[in-house]
Amino acid sequence: MAEPRPSRKSKAAALAGLRNLSGRRQPPAAEIEEEPMNESTEVVHPDVESENDFEEPKMAPRSVRKRAGPGEGSTSSRRGRRGGARDSSRKKTQEEPESEGSLFEIVKSGKTALTTVIDDWIEAYKQDRDTALLDLIQFFIHCSGCKGRITPHMYHNMEHAEIIRKMTEEFDEESGDYPLIMSGPQWKKFKANFCDFISVLVRQCQYSIIYDQYMMDNVISLLTGLTDSQVRAFRHTSTLASMKLMTSLVDVALNLSIALDHTQRQYEAERTKSKGKQASERLEVLMEKRKETEENQEEIRHMLTYIFKGVFVHRYRDSQPEIRGICTNEIGVWMKRYPSMFLDDSYLKYIGWTLYDRVGDVRLCCVRCLQPLYDTEELAPKLELFTNRFKDRIVEMTLDKEYDVAVQAVRLVISILKYNDTVLTDKDCENVYELVYSSHRGVAQAAGEFLNAKLFSRELDDAMKNQKTKKGKKRSENTPFIRDLVLFFIESELHEHGAYLVDSLWEINDMLKDWECMTDLLLEEPGKGEEPLDDRLETSLIEIMVCCVKQAATGEYPVGRGTTSRKVTNKETRQVAEDKAKLTEHFIVTLPQLLAKYGADAEKVANLLNIPLYFDLEIYTTGRHDKQLDALLRHIDNIVDKHTEHEVLEICSKVLESLVNDEYVIANKCGVHRSTLIDRLVQNYLEAYRNFFQQFEEPDEDDAYALTASLRRIYAFYCCHDLNQSDLWNSLFTIVKTNSDERSLPKEILCKAIGCCHISLMWQLSALDQTTTDEAAMSPLKKNLKNFLDRCTVLLKHNEDSVQEEAYISICDLLVVFGKNLANKNAALASLTHSADGGLRESLSHFLNEKVFIEDEDDTMDENHKIEELHKRRNFLAAFCKLIIYNVIKIKCAADMFKYYMKFYNDYGDIIKATLSKAREINKVQTAKTLALSLTQLFRELQLEQGTVDRGSEGFLAIKELARRFSLSFGLDQIKNREAVAALHKEGIMFVINGGRDTASGIPLNFAFLEILCEFSGKLMKQDKKVVLAYLNSNFKGPDNLHGEEGAPLAAYRHSLLMGEGDSTFQSAKPVSTGRRGRGAKRKLPLDMEESTIQGAQHGVDQTPAANFAQPWTSTAVKRPRAEHELESASEQGIEDVEGSERNYDSSSSEPVAHCSHTEPPRRHSRRIDKSDDFLDRISSILAITQKKSCPLEESDDDDVEPSSVDLDSRVDQFVSPLVESSSEVESVGQMVGGWDYPSGRIVGKKNEIANDEPPDWFEESSDVEEEKEEFESMIPFKRIKKTQRLFH
């Protein structure tokens, strides 16, 4: 039988019951205090005006609440209590397995219906509410990842704050995870089940238990206390529970509102009856029912207000973005479901402030929760003040760096536009319009939706719907919209990106497939009252139409937008086939008409001739469109004869190439037509050639024009069709080898002749049988190739830039095609391979210096022209880099390019960086020597400029900066780059020694170069530094009085080699494979480095300029000795966490949340380590005996390919700084209540990065793929030392 409902208390007593549990003692007044604002765990939002409800809450004290029990939140007290052995009772409770029938296990498994579980719990609550409530409280504790148990004694005699403090000590120190963030099959649905449990609990209890002023008071009090916890697991879980509890209470409030309205209607209906028909008893029942419903509703509202002020107001600014996101998501649900209470400016301001959150996921939650409010017609008017206040911020978010946020922000702007189109100004709309050209397809499509809603969704009047052409043909209803689209395209002034505009609107508006509408606008004369299209509108419409044709026929996204590996669905494939067939049927008929009308306009024709490339050519046969095919071929002939523009001739050649495809029936007919056209072009060329080179006559302008036009046509068709059967080589090469001193040739004739010869050689190679070994067949090609390359080498010094550029491109491309790889692919063609001699390499390098590495000094040049010139120069540089990557020329030839890395970083940095990476894959040592050569070249240039090098000059500092960047490019793995770095140092030392000396002082002329070498000392291993220093001392003989400023470079270099004598060096960046539960295999260090590495890790000594070891984090929750491999893992992973730890760090924040200290060094496993200081000396003595038997490594020129290198983020170079050490700092930090994060009982401080004025932009680290033999040898130092020492003998 149900327990009778207790008598109703006053509302003040009810509110007090929410804070003080029924039957619990009231804390004395002395224990009630104001809690300080927790600044370190709350995100501070930008200031806003204080004139309305959107005033930001000031740093006022929170509402009065119970003070935490002794020691809660106190780091020192908790650490002290845990320093000793655990008591037996705690061990027992922790080791006890979780009961299979507990609420936690049921929710975790998800196999039992929650309604049944809740009904059973309600029955248990009615029998013994204390025991049932204890089970519910234990459920929340276990859901937070805590294994501790709350005993009935604890429940009856301890305050919630004391219980929470006690449970904080019960966390599993082995892991930083808790159920809400755990992965795996068993936790996959835990969060959803947890939220459903709370919702079902409130729903099943909404008619009785939630009003008994006991269950809800205790649950709300516990959850509120947990949300104030410094343990993230408690805070996260309880905040989610509180917010879901509040959402469920909102549903209860809605049901009460409906019930109240229903009761009120019944009461009014009964009261309006005549007195004879009124039932007084029914009126009393209805009045009592209404009163009870109002009281219940008022109590629910008090609960909602309390949870909001006690939890939401503080947690929406939590340091963890997940918690802030939960709060933002739920307040959006409350506003949508219960707008009468929550859709108010006093609540909306929290969403407005959170729009400025640093984390994208939180901003995304804000935008998503606002959109349903604006989409609801009844709720949108209540957002007027909010819109006026935060509209600018919402428009700004359309440019958010997080694309998901930007997409949702654009859609929110669309919702605002639909609600009130006058809110957005023209400037706001323009900001969104521009996004249709975004490279991110999601953002562009969202902007396309906005553009469609703004421009293409208006209702047309009858006059516009019934427009007709001059001939009386009715216009399509899309005609006005197509006109608007063309005008928008013109006004946007981005005429080269029509494909981006089309793709943005493609899936939104079907007018882009209205081919008849577009062609009618171009072909039909305008009707009465209709404005004709001018030339600019026609050109733009044709460009948009061609982009639509390409999108419809291929279904591909524009270049640079979307992923290239996108999988096309069957539905998309069918749609593309249908669209391709429809457009082919339409344009087969209309394209000849368009070509006839616009055949004289080169720009329009070049666009229109792209359309046949996307035809379904089978339709010419199946649809019996022979006449249309003949008309198309006839127009192509006329266009080729009429135009000489490269774009027009090129597209004509491509169209014919597609029409002669053997897969189609029309191929034979089109092939005959092509042969006829090519024969006519060849005859015209040969005639023009003879007229131009007539003996004893100087060619006039007409002869030069005729030959130029003929060569343009020949070149355009040579690119797509094999013209070698016409025997054009002799005449073309005659033009190329014509001496410019004897006869002046126009530069365009010479350039086109070079291009034709280049293409002819490629066709000759293609025509060779891949299995032929007939030297007679290959001899003409070999002869032509050699003659052409020799002539192009001469033309690299031609007085015309365009001729030089054409010759340069031809040389680079042919060297790659006819390089060593040709023989590797086909041994039969080995005799055709051609290599670059020294003179050709010098000519190519000279071309780079003269044409690529130059600065733009012409400020009057148009911006578009500057971009085109830069693009051309990047192509020149890329052509040269191919020669290095494909082993056509030696790596050392890249020195002339590497030296410009810093100076031209903005223009060519990516190309040079990629080339450097590929060169290392070929040969690390030779690449290092090349870097040294580039530095010495710059140093010599500085000497020529200054005479005596000034080490404080801008030029010298620029060389040092370049050396620093080169040093960073070696990455962190010193073992893999060991020989390369050593070779670089040797090259630098030899440059100083062999560079001559000053006759007066005896100081080497290149003495200052030693200071540049200091930049690479940090990449040497400790034992290699000793070898390099010994080599320097034995070979460098300087004057005895070399002191002060004169000897500074030598002193600096020696000091850099002596740094870290007592420390170890960072061995390898290869991470140790460790799991959260398991133990990864330890990676041994070389014998002479193990002890110093451990000591350096303990004392926080910087090991090398490249990396330093971070001190271990010491948990105050559990004093557990860390295994040595964990610290090695922490140091090797850099910014990654140690096993079981986590970060309390807002990634967008620039300030640390907190630091933690270690009061005692961690205990480590002992090892037997050779501690002798003369260990290396003994090795050196052994090497002194054997070194004569070793061949010098520097003479080896093996091109052994190393494993590929990978780029690392620059932050990896900045290791975590040592943590706070003094106890006084610990106390001061501990007072920052929210500054600590206790993930499952562990306190972890934030890892600070070392501040650098200029962090490295890029550097590389060799990949971790290594053979076992090489890895084994890396553990034996004397083998590596032997190789290194051979470099210096």
Coordinates of N, CA and C in Angstrom, one line a residue, residues 1063-1122:
D1063 N 75.6 15.2 -19.1 CA 74.2 14.9 -19.4 C 74.2 13.9 -20.6
S1064 N 73.1 13.3 -20.7 CA 72.9 12.4 -21.9 C 72.2 13.2 -23.0
T1065 N 72.2 12.6 -24.1 CA 71.5 13.2 -25.2 C 70.2 12.4 -25.5
F1066 N 69.3 13.1 -26.1 CA 68.0 12.5 -26.5 C 68.3 11.5 -27.6
Q1067 N 68.0 10.2 -27.4 CA 68.4 9.2 -28.3 C 67.5 9.1 -29.5
S1068 N 66.3 8.9 -29.3 CA 65.4 8.7 -30.4 C 64.0 9.1 -30.0
A1069 N 63.2 9.6 -31.0 CA 61.9 10.0 -30.8 C 60.9 8.9 -30.9
K1070 N 61.4 7.6 -31.0 CA 60.5 6.5 -31.2 C 59.7 6.2 -29.9
P1071 N 58.4 6.3 -30.0 CA 57.6 6.1 -28.7 C 57.6 4.7 -28.2
V1072 N 57.5 4.6 -27.0 CA 57.4 3.2 -26.3 C 55.9 2.8 -26.4
S1073 N 55.7 1.6 -26.8 CA 54.3 1.2 -27.0 C 53.8 0.7 -25.6
T1074 N 53.0 1.6 -25.0 CA 52.4 1.3 -23.7 C 51.0 1.4 -23.8
G1075 N 50.3 0.7 -23.0 CA 48.8 0.8 -22.9 C 48.5 1.3 -21.5
R1076 N 47.2 1.5 -21.3 CA 46.8 2.0 -20.0 C 47.0 1.0 -18.9
R1077 N 46.8 -0.3 -19.3 CA 46.9 -1.3 -18.3 C 48.2 -2.1 -18.4
G1078 N 48.6 -2.2 -19.7 CA 49.8 -3.0 -19.9 C 51.1 -2.3 -19.7
R1079 N 52.2 -2.9 -19.9 CA 53.5 -2.3 -19.8 C 54.2 -2.5 -21.2
G1080 N 54.7 -1.4 -21.8 CA 55.4 -1.5 -23.0 C 56.8 -2.0 -22.7
A1081 N 57.4 -2.5 -23.7 CA 58.8 -3.0 -23.6 C 59.7 -1.8 -23.5
K1082 N 60.7 -1.9 -22.6 CA 61.6 -0.8 -22.5 C 62.6 -0.8 -23.6
R1083 N 63.0 0.4 -24.0 CA 64.1 0.5 -25.0 C 65.4 0.9 -24.3
K1084 N 66.4 0.1 -24.5 CA 67.6 0.3 -23.8 C 68.3 1.5 -24.5
L1085 N 69.0 2.3 -23.6 CA 69.9 3.3 -24.1 C 71.3 2.7 -24.2
P1086 N 72.2 3.4 -25.0 CA 73.6 2.9 -25.0 C 74.1 2.9 -23.7
L1087 N 75.1 2.0 -23.4 CA 75.6 1.7 -22.1 C 76.1 2.9 -21.4
D1088 N 76.8 3.8 -22.1 CA 77.4 4.9 -21.4 C 76.4 6.1 -21.3
M1089 N 75.2 5.9 -21.7 CA 74.2 7.0 -21.6 C 73.1 6.7 -20.7
E1090 N 72.9 5.5 -20.1 CA 71.8 5.1 -19.4 C 71.7 6.0 -18.1
E1091 N 72.8 6.0 -17.3 CA 72.7 6.6 -16.0 C 72.5 8.1 -16.1
S1092 N 73.2 8.7 -17.0 CA 73.1 10.2 -17.2 C 71.7 10.5 -17.6
T1093 N 71.1 9.7 -18.5 CA 69.7 9.9 -18.9 C 68.8 9.9 -17.7
I1094 N 68.9 8.9 -16.9 CA 68.0 8.8 -15.7 C 68.3 10.0 -14.8
Q1095 N 69.5 10.3 -14.5 CA 69.8 11.4 -13.6 C 69.2 12.8 -14.2
G1096 N 69.4 12.9 -15.5 CA 68.9 14.1 -16.2 C 67.4 14.2 -16.0
A1097 N 66.7 13.1 -16.1 CA 65.3 13.1 -16.0 C 64.9 13.4 -14.6
Q1098 N 65.6 13.0 -13.6 CA 65.3 13.3 -12.2 C 65.5 14.7 -11.9
H1099 N 66.5 15.3 -12.4 CA 66.9 16.7 -11.9 C 66.5 17.7 -12.9
G1100 N 65.8 17.3 -14.0 CA 65.3 18.3 -14.9 C 66.4 19.1 -15.7
V1101 N 67.5 18.4 -16.0 CA 68.6 19.1 -16.7 C 68.3 19.1 -18.2
D1102 N 68.5 20.2 -18.8 CA 68.4 20.2 -20.3 C 69.4 19.3 -20.9
Q1103 N 69.0 18.4 -21.8 CA 70.0 17.5 -22.3 C 70.7 18.0 -23.5
T1104 N 69.9 18.5 -24.5 CA 70.5 19.1 -25.7 C 69.7 20.3 -26.0
P1105 N 70.2 21.2 -26.9 CA 69.3 22.3 -27.3 C 68.0 21.9 -28.0
A1106 N 68.0 20.6 -28.5 CA 66.8 20.2 -29.2 C 65.7 19.7 -28.3
A1107 N 66.1 19.1 -27.1 CA 65.1 18.6 -26.3 C 65.6 18.5 -24.8
N1108 N 64.7 18.6 -23.9 CA 65.0 18.3 -22.5 C 64.0 17.5 -21.9
F1109 N 64.3 16.8 -20.8 CA 63.4 15.8 -20.2 C 62.6 16.5 -19.2
A1110 N 61.3 16.2 -19.1 CA 60.4 16.8 -18.2 C 60.5 16.0 -16.9
Q1111 N 60.3 16.7 -15.8 CA 60.3 16.0 -14.5 C 59.0 15.2 -14.4
P1112 N 59.0 14.2 -13.7 CA 57.8 13.3 -13.6 C 56.7 14.0 -12.8
W1113 N 55.5 13.8 -13.1 CA 54.4 14.3 -12.3 C 54.2 13.3 -11.1
T1114 N 54.0 13.8 -10.0 CA 53.8 13.0 -8.8 C 52.4 13.2 -8.2
S1115 N 51.6 12.2 -8.2 CA 50.3 12.3 -7.7 C 50.2 12.5 -6.2
T1116 N 49.4 13.4 -5.7 CA 49.2 13.6 -4.3 C 48.1 12.6 -3.8
A1117 N 47.4 12.0 -4.8 CA 46.4 11.1 -4.4 C 47.0 9.7 -4.0
V1118 N 48.0 9.3 -4.7 CA 48.6 8.0 -4.4 C 50.1 8.1 -4.6
K1119 N 50.8 7.7 -3.6 CA 52.3 7.7 -3.7 C 52.7 6.4 -4.3
R1120 N 52.7 6.4 -5.6 CA 53.1 5.1 -6.3 C 54.4 5.3 -7.1
P1121 N 55.4 4.5 -6.9 CA 56.6 4.6 -7.6 C 56.4 4.4 -9.1
R1122 N 57.0 5.3 -9.9 CA 56.8 5.2 -11.3 C 57.9 4.3 -11.9

